[in-house]
mmCIF file of C-alpha atoms in Angstrom:
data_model
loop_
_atom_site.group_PDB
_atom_site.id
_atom_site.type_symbol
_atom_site.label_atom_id
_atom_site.label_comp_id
_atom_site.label_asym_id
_atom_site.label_seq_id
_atom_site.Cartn_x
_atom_site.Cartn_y
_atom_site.Cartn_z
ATOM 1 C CA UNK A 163 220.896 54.246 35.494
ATOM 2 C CA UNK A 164 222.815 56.361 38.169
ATOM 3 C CA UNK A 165 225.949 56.685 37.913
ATOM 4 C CA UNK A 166 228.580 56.781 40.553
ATOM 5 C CA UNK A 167 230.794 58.803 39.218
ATOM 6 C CA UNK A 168 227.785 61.582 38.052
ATOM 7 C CA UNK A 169 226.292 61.610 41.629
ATOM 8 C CA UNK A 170 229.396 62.530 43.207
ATOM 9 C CA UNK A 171 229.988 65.012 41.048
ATOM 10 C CA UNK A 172 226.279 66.423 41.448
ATOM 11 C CA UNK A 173 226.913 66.470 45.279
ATOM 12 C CA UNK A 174 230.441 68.313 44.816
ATOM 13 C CA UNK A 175 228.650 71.390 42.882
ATOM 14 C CA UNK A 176 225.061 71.836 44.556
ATOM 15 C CA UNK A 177 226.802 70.488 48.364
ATOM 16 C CA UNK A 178 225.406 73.944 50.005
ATOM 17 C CA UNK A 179 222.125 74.045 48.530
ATOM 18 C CA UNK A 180 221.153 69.925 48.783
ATOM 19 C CA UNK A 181 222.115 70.756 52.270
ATOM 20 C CA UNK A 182 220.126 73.412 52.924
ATOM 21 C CA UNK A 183 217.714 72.011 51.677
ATOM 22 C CA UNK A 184 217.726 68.628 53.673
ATOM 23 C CA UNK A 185 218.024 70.603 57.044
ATOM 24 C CA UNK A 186 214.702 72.865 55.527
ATOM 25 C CA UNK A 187 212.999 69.712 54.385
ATOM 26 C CA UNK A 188 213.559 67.804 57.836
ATOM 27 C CA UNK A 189 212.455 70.292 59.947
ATOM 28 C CA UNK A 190 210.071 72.174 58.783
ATOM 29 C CA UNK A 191 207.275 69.407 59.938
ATOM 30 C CA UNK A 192 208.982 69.101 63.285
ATOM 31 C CA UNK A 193 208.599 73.239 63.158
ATOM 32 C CA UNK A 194 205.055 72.837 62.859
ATOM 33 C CA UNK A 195 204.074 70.659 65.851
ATOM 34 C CA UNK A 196 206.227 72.896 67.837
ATOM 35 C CA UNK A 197 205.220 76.455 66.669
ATOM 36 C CA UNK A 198 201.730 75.552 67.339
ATOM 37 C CA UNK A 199 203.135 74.383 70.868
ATOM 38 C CA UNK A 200 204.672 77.733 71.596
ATOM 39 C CA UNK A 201 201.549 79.452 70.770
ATOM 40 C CA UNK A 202 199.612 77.331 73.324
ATOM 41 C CA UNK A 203 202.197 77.992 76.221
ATOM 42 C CA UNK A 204 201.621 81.848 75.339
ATOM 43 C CA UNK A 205 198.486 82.159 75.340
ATOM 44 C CA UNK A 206 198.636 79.663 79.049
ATOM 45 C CA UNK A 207 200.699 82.574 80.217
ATOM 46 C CA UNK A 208 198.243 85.636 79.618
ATOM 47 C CA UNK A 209 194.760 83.992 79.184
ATOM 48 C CA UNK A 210 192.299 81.565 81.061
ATOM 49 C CA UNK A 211 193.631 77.961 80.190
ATOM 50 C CA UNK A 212 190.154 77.302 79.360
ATOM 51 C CA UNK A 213 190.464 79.612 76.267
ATOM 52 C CA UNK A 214 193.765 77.756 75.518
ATOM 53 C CA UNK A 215 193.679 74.566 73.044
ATOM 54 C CA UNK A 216 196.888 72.917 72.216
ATOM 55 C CA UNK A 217 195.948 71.212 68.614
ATOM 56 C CA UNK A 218 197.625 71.383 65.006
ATOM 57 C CA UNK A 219 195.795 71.998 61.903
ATOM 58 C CA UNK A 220 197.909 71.434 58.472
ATOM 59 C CA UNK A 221 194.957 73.079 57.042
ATOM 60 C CA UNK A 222 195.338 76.005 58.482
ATOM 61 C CA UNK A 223 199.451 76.283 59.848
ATOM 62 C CA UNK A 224 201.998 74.750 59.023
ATOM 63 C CA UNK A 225 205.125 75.217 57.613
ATOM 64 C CA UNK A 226 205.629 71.873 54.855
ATOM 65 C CA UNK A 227 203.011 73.971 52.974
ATOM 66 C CA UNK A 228 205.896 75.701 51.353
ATOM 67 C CA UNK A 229 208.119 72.646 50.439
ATOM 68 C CA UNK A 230 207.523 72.543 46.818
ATOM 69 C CA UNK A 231 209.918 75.641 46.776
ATOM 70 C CA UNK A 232 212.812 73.261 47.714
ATOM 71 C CA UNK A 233 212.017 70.974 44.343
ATOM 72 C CA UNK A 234 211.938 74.106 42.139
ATOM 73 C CA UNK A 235 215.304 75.505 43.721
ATOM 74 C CA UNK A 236 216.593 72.057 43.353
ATOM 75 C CA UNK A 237 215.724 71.589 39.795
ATOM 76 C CA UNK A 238 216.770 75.091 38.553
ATOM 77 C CA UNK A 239 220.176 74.382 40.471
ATOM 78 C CA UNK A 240 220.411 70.684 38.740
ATOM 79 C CA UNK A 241 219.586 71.665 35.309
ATOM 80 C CA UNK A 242 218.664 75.666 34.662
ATOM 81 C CA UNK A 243 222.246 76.968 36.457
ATOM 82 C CA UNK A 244 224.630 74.667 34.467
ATOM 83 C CA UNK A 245 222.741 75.804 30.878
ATOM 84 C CA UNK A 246 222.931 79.517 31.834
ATOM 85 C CA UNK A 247 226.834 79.222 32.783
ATOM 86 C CA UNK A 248 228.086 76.725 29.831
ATOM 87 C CA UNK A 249 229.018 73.685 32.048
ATOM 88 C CA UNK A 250 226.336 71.393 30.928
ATOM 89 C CA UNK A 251 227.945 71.401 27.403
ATOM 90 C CA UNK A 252 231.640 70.304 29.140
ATOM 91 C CA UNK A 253 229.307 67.907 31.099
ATOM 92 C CA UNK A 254 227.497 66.172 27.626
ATOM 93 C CA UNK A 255 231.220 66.026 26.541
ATOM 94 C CA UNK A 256 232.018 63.853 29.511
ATOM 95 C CA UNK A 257 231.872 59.615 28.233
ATOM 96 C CA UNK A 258 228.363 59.945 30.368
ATOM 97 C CA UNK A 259 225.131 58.538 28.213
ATOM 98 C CA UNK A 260 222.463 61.889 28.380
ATOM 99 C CA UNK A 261 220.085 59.169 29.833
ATOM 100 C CA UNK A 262 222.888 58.453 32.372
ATOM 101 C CA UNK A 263 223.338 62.194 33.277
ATOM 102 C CA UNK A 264 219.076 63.052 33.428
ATOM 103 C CA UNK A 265 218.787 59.660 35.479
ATOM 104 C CA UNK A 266 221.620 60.975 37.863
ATOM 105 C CA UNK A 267 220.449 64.198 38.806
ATOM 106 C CA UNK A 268 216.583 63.591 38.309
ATOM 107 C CA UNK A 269 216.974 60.826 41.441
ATOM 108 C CA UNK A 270 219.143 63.032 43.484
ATOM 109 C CA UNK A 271 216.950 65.618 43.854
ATOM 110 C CA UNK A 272 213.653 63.155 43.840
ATOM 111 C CA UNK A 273 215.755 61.497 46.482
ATOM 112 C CA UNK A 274 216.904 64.215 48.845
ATOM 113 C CA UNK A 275 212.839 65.686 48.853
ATOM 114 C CA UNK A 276 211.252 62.140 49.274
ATOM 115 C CA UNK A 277 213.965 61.091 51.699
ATOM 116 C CA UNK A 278 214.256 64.654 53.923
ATOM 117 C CA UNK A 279 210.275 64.877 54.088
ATOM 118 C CA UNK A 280 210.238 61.151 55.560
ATOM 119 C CA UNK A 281 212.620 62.146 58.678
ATOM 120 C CA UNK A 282 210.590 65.190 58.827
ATOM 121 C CA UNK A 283 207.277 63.050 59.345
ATOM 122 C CA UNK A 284 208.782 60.525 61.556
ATOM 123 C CA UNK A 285 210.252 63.445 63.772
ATOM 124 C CA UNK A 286 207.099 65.463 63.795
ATOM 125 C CA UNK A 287 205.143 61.906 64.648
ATOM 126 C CA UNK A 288 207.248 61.046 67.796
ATOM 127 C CA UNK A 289 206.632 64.614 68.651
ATOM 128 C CA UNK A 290 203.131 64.331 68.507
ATOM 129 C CA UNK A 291 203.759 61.496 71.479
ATOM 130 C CA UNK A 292 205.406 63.660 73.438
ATOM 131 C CA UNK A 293 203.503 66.700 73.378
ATOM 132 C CA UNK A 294 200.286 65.086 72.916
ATOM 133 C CA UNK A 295 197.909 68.074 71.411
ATOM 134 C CA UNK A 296 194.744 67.764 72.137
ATOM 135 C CA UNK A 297 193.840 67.491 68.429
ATOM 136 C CA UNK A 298 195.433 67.247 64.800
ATOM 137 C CA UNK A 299 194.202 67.172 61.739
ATOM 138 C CA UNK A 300 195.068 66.427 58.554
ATOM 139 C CA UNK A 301 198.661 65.111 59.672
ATOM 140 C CA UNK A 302 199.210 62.273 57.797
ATOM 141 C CA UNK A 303 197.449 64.017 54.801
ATOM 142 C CA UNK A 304 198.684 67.033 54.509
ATOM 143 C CA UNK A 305 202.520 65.536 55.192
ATOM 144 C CA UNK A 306 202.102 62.249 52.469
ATOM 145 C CA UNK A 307 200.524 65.117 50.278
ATOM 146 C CA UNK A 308 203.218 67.584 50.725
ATOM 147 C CA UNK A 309 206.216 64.743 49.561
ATOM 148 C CA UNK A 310 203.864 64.408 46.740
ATOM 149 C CA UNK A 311 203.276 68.228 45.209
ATOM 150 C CA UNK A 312 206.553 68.761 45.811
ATOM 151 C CA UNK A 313 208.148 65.343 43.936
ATOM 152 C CA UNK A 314 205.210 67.118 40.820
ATOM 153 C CA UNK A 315 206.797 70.823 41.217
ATOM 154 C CA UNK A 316 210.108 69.230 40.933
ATOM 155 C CA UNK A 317 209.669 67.156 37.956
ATOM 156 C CA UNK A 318 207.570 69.649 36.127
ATOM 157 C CA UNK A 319 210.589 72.231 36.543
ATOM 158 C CA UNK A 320 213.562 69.203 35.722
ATOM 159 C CA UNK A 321 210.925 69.265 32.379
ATOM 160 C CA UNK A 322 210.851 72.720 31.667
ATOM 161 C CA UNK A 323 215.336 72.597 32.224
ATOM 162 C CA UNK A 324 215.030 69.682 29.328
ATOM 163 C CA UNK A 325 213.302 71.821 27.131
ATOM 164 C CA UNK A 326 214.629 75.437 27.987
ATOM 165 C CA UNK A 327 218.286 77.009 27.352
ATOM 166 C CA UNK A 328 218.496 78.514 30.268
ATOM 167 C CA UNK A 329 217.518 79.284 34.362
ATOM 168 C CA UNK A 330 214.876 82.130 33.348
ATOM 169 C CA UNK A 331 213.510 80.728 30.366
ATOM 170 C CA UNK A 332 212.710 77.017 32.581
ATOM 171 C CA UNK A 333 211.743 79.192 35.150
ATOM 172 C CA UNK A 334 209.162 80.806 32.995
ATOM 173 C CA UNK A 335 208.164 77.190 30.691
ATOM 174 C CA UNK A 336 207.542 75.572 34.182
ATOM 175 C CA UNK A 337 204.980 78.917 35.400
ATOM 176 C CA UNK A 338 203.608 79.031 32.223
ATOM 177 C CA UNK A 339 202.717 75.267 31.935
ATOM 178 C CA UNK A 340 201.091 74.942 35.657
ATOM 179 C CA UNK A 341 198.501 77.624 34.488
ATOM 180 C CA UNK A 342 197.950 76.264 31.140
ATOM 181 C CA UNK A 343 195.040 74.623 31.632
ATOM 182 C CA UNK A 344 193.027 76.298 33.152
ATOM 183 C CA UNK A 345 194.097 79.680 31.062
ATOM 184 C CA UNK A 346 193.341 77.811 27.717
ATOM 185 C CA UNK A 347 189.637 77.194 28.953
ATOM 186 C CA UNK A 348 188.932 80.312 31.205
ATOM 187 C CA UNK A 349 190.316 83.108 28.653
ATOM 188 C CA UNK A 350 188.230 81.551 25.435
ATOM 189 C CA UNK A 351 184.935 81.393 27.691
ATOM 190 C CA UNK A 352 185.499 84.685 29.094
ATOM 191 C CA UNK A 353 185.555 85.970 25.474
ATOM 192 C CA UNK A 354 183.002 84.554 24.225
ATOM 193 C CA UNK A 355 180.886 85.611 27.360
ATOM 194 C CA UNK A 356 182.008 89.132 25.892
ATOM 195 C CA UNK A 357 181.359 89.213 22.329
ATOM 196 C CA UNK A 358 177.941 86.626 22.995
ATOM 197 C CA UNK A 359 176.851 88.525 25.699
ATOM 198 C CA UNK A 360 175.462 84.842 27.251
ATOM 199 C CA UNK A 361 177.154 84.075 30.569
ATOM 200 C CA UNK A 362 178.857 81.077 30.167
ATOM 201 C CA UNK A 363 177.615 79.513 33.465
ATOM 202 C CA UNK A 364 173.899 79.874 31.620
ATOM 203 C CA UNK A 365 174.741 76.682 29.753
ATOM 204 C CA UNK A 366 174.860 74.667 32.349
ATOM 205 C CA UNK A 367 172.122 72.821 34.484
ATOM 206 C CA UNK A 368 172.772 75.803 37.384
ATOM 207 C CA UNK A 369 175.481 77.532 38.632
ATOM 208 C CA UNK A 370 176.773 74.769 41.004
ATOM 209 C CA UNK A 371 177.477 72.875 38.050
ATOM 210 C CA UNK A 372 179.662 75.441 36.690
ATOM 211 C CA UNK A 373 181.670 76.053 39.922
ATOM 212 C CA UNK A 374 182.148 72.187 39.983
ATOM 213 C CA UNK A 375 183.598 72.521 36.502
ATOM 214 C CA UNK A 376 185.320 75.342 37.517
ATOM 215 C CA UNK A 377 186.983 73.609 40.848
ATOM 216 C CA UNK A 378 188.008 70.382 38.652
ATOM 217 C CA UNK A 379 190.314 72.044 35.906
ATOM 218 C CA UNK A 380 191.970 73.842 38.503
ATOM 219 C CA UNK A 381 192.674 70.508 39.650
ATOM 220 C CA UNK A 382 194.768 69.955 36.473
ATOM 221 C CA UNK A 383 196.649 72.926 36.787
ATOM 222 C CA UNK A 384 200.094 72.641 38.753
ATOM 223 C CA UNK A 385 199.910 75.813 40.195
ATOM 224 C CA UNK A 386 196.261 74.769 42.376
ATOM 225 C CA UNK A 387 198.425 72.965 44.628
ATOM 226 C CA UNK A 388 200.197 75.872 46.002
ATOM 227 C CA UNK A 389 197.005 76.563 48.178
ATOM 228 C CA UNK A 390 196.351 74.195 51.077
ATOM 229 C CA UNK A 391 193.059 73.862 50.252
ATOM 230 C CA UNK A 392 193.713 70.423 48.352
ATOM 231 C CA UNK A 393 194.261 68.885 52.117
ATOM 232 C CA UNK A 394 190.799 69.082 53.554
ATOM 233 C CA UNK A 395 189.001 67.966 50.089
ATOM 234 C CA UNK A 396 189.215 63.782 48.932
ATOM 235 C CA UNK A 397 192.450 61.627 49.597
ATOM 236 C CA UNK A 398 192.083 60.345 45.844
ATOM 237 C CA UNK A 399 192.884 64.368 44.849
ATOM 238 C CA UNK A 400 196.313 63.475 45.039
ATOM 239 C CA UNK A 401 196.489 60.900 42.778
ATOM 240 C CA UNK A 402 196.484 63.873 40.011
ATOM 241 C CA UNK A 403 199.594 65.410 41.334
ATOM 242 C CA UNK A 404 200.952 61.720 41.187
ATOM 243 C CA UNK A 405 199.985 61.163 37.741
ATOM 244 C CA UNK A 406 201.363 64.428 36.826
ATOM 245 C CA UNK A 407 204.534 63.677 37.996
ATOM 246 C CA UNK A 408 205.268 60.502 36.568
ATOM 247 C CA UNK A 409 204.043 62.227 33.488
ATOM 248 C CA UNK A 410 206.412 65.519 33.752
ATOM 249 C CA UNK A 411 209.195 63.315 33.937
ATOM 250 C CA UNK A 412 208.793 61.284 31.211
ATOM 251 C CA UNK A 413 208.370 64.604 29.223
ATOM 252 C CA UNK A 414 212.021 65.539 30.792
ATOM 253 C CA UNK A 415 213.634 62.158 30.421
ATOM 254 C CA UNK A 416 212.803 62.056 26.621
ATOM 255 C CA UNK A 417 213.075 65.726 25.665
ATOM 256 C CA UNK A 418 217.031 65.268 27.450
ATOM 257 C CA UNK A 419 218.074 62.172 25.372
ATOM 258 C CA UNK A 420 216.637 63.469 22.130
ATOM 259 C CA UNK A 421 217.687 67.306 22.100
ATOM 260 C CA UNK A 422 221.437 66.979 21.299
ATOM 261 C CA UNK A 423 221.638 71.059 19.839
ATOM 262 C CA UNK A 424 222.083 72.657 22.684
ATOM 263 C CA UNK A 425 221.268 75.940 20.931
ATOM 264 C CA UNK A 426 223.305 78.096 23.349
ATOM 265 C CA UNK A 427 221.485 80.864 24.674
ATOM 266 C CA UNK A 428 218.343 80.295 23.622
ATOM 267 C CA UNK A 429 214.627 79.755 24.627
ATOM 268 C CA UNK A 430 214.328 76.742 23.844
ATOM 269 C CA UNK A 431 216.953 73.734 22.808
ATOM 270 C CA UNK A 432 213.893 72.448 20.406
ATOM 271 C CA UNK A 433 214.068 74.918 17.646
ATOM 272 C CA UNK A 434 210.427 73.577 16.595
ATOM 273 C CA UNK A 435 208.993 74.877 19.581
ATOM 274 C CA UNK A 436 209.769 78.121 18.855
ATOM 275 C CA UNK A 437 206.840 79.377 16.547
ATOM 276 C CA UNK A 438 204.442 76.961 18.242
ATOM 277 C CA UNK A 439 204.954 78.816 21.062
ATOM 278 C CA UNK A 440 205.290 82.157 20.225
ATOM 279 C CA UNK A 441 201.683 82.066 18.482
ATOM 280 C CA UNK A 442 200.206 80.452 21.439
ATOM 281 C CA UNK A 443 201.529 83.535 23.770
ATOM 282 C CA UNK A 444 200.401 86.239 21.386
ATOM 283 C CA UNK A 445 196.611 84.683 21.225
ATOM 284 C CA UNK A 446 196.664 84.486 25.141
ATOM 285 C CA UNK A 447 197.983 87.923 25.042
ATOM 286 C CA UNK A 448 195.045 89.066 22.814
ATOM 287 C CA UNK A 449 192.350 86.851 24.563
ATOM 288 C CA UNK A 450 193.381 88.345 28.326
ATOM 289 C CA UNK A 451 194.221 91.877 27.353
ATOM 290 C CA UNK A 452 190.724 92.046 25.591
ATOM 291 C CA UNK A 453 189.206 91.370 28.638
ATOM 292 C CA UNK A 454 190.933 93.674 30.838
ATOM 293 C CA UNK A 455 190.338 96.288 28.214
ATOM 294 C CA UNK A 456 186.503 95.305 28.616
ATOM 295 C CA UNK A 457 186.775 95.237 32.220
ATOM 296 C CA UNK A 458 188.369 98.830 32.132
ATOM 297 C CA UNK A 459 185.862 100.765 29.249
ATOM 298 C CA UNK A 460 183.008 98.554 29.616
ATOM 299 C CA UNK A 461 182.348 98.427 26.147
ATOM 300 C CA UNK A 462 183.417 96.536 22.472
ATOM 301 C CA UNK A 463 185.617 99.656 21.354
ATOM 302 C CA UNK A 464 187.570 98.988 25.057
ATOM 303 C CA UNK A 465 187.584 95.192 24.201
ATOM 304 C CA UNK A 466 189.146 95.836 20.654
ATOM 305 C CA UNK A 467 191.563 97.987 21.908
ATOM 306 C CA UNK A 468 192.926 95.756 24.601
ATOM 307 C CA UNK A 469 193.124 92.978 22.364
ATOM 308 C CA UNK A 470 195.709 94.844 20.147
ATOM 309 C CA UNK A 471 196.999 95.975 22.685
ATOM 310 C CA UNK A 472 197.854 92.405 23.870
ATOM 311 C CA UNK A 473 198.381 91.075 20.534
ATOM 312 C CA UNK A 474 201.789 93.619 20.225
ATOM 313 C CA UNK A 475 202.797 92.960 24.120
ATOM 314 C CA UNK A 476 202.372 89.510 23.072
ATOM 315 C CA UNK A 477 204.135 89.608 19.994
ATOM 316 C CA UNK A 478 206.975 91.718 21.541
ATOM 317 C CA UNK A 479 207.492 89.514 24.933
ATOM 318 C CA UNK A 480 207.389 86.137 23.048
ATOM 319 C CA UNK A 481 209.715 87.574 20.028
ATOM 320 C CA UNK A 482 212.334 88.976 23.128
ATOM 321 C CA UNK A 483 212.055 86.192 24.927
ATOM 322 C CA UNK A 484 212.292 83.299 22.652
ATOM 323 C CA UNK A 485 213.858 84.172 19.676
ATOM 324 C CA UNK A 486 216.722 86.348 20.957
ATOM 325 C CA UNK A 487 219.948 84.902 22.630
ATOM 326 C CA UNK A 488 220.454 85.036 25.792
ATOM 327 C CA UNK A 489 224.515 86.322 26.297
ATOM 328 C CA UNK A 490 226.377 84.027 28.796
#
């Protein structure tokens, strides 16, 4: 599964930024319990202690809500970097299986976020004893929850690397996939709220209905987690993020083993994907410029416009983008 050998060498080319990231990792929870510490002692030393509360609300501040950054930095170093400079192709030379190499750096970075977050808790817990704030909420929440959108950012970008030639273009798969769903439901409805003229929320029961509807595909979309907001809603929300991480890497483990073109410089390493892909950016380019050209003249002529309008940026971005190589 891992290989010795493979870790090693892993840890020899990202040492400064696994590093980095452990020290972030570990004490950004710690961070938290004290920052809102600090701000009690100043506001003790200019203000009534009865206006003073010492509590901490991972609702509200704290600093693990920005952890999933570490996964994506992780991932683009372990997979996106090595495409865009060459040295994954010397590296699928090596006598390493391409299950062997995935396996390898898929657990060290799983490893170093899961692991890191954990000493993070534990140190922000036995700070909890010894400062004893008055309140805190959402601790074990927010911090289990935090290990877990960040393990789902991580393995949705290692995905994106297994299916993209290089940093940018994973970069951009992995963006483009945690809005997916909720842009291939929002942009048709919103269009056919324009050239119906029925307000989509009108077919349902009431409007709370539709908000409902609304709130739940967000919560398939990757990119929902990047608010806090998931913390103070049910436990059971994170099983999504859990689900979608065991899914995501699956997707990466099998697109790794079974894509052996590299296809140097390009999009992506699956030449199939290409026209798939490229038709699906120049509809969403016509469906969302037609409603910002709707939104700007207010009328069908604005709404035609804007939708040929996106149809070329479309066209032109996806054509640039996928079908050109990238020079190394």
């Amino acid at each position: 599964m891992v290989d010795r050998g493979l870790l090693y060498r892993e840890w020899k080319q990202n040492q400064v930024v696994i590093l980095l990231s452990i020290v972030f990792l570990v004490l950004a929870n710690p961070l938290t319990i004290y920052h809102s510490y600090s701000l009690n002692e100043s506001c003790l030393a200019h203000s009534d202690p009865k206006l003073c509360a010492f509590f901490v609300d991972y609702h509200i501040d704290s600093m693990i809500q920005v952890n999933w950054v570490i996964g994506i930095i992780l991932a683009v170093c372990l997979v996106g970097l090595e495409r865009s400079r060459g040295t994954m192709d010397f590296l699928l030379g090596l006598p390493y299986t391409r299950s062997q190499i995935f396996q390898t750096k898929f657990w060290l970075g799983a490893v170093v976020i899961v692991v890191s977050q954990l000493i993070g808790f534990l140190l922000a817990w036995l700070l909890i004893l010894f400062l004893k704030p008055e309140q805190v909420n959402f601790f074990e929440h927010g911090s289990i929850g935090v290990m877990i959108t960040s393990i789902m950012f991580y393995s949705l970008v290692m995905a994106a690397g297994s299916l993209a030639g290089n940093a940018f273009a994973q970069l951009l798969t992995a963006f483009a996939t945690s809005v997916l769903p909720y842009l291939i439901i929002v942009l048709p409805f919103s269009n056919i709220e324009i050239i119906s003229g029925v307000q989509v929320w009108r077919l349902f029961p009431n409007v709370e209905y539709y908000f409902d509807f609304e709130n739940n595909l967000m919560d398939f979309s990757p990119i929902a987690y990047v608010d806090s907001s998931w913390v103070a809603e049910s436990k059971y929300l994170l099983l999504i993020p859990a689900v979608m991480s065991i899914l995501f890497y699956f997707i990466g483990y099998i697109s790794f083993i079974k894509h052996h073109n590299e296809r140097n410089g390009y999009f992506f390493l699956w030449k199939t994907l290409d026209r798939p892909i490229q038709i699906l950016v120049i509809v969403l380019g016509i469906l969302g410029f037609g409603i910002v050209g709707h939104s700007a003249g207010e009328s069908i002529a604005g709404y035609i416009i804007g939708m040929i309008i996106g149809g070329i940026v479309g066209f032109l971005i996806s054509y640039f983008s996928i079908f050109k190589k990238v020079r190394r």
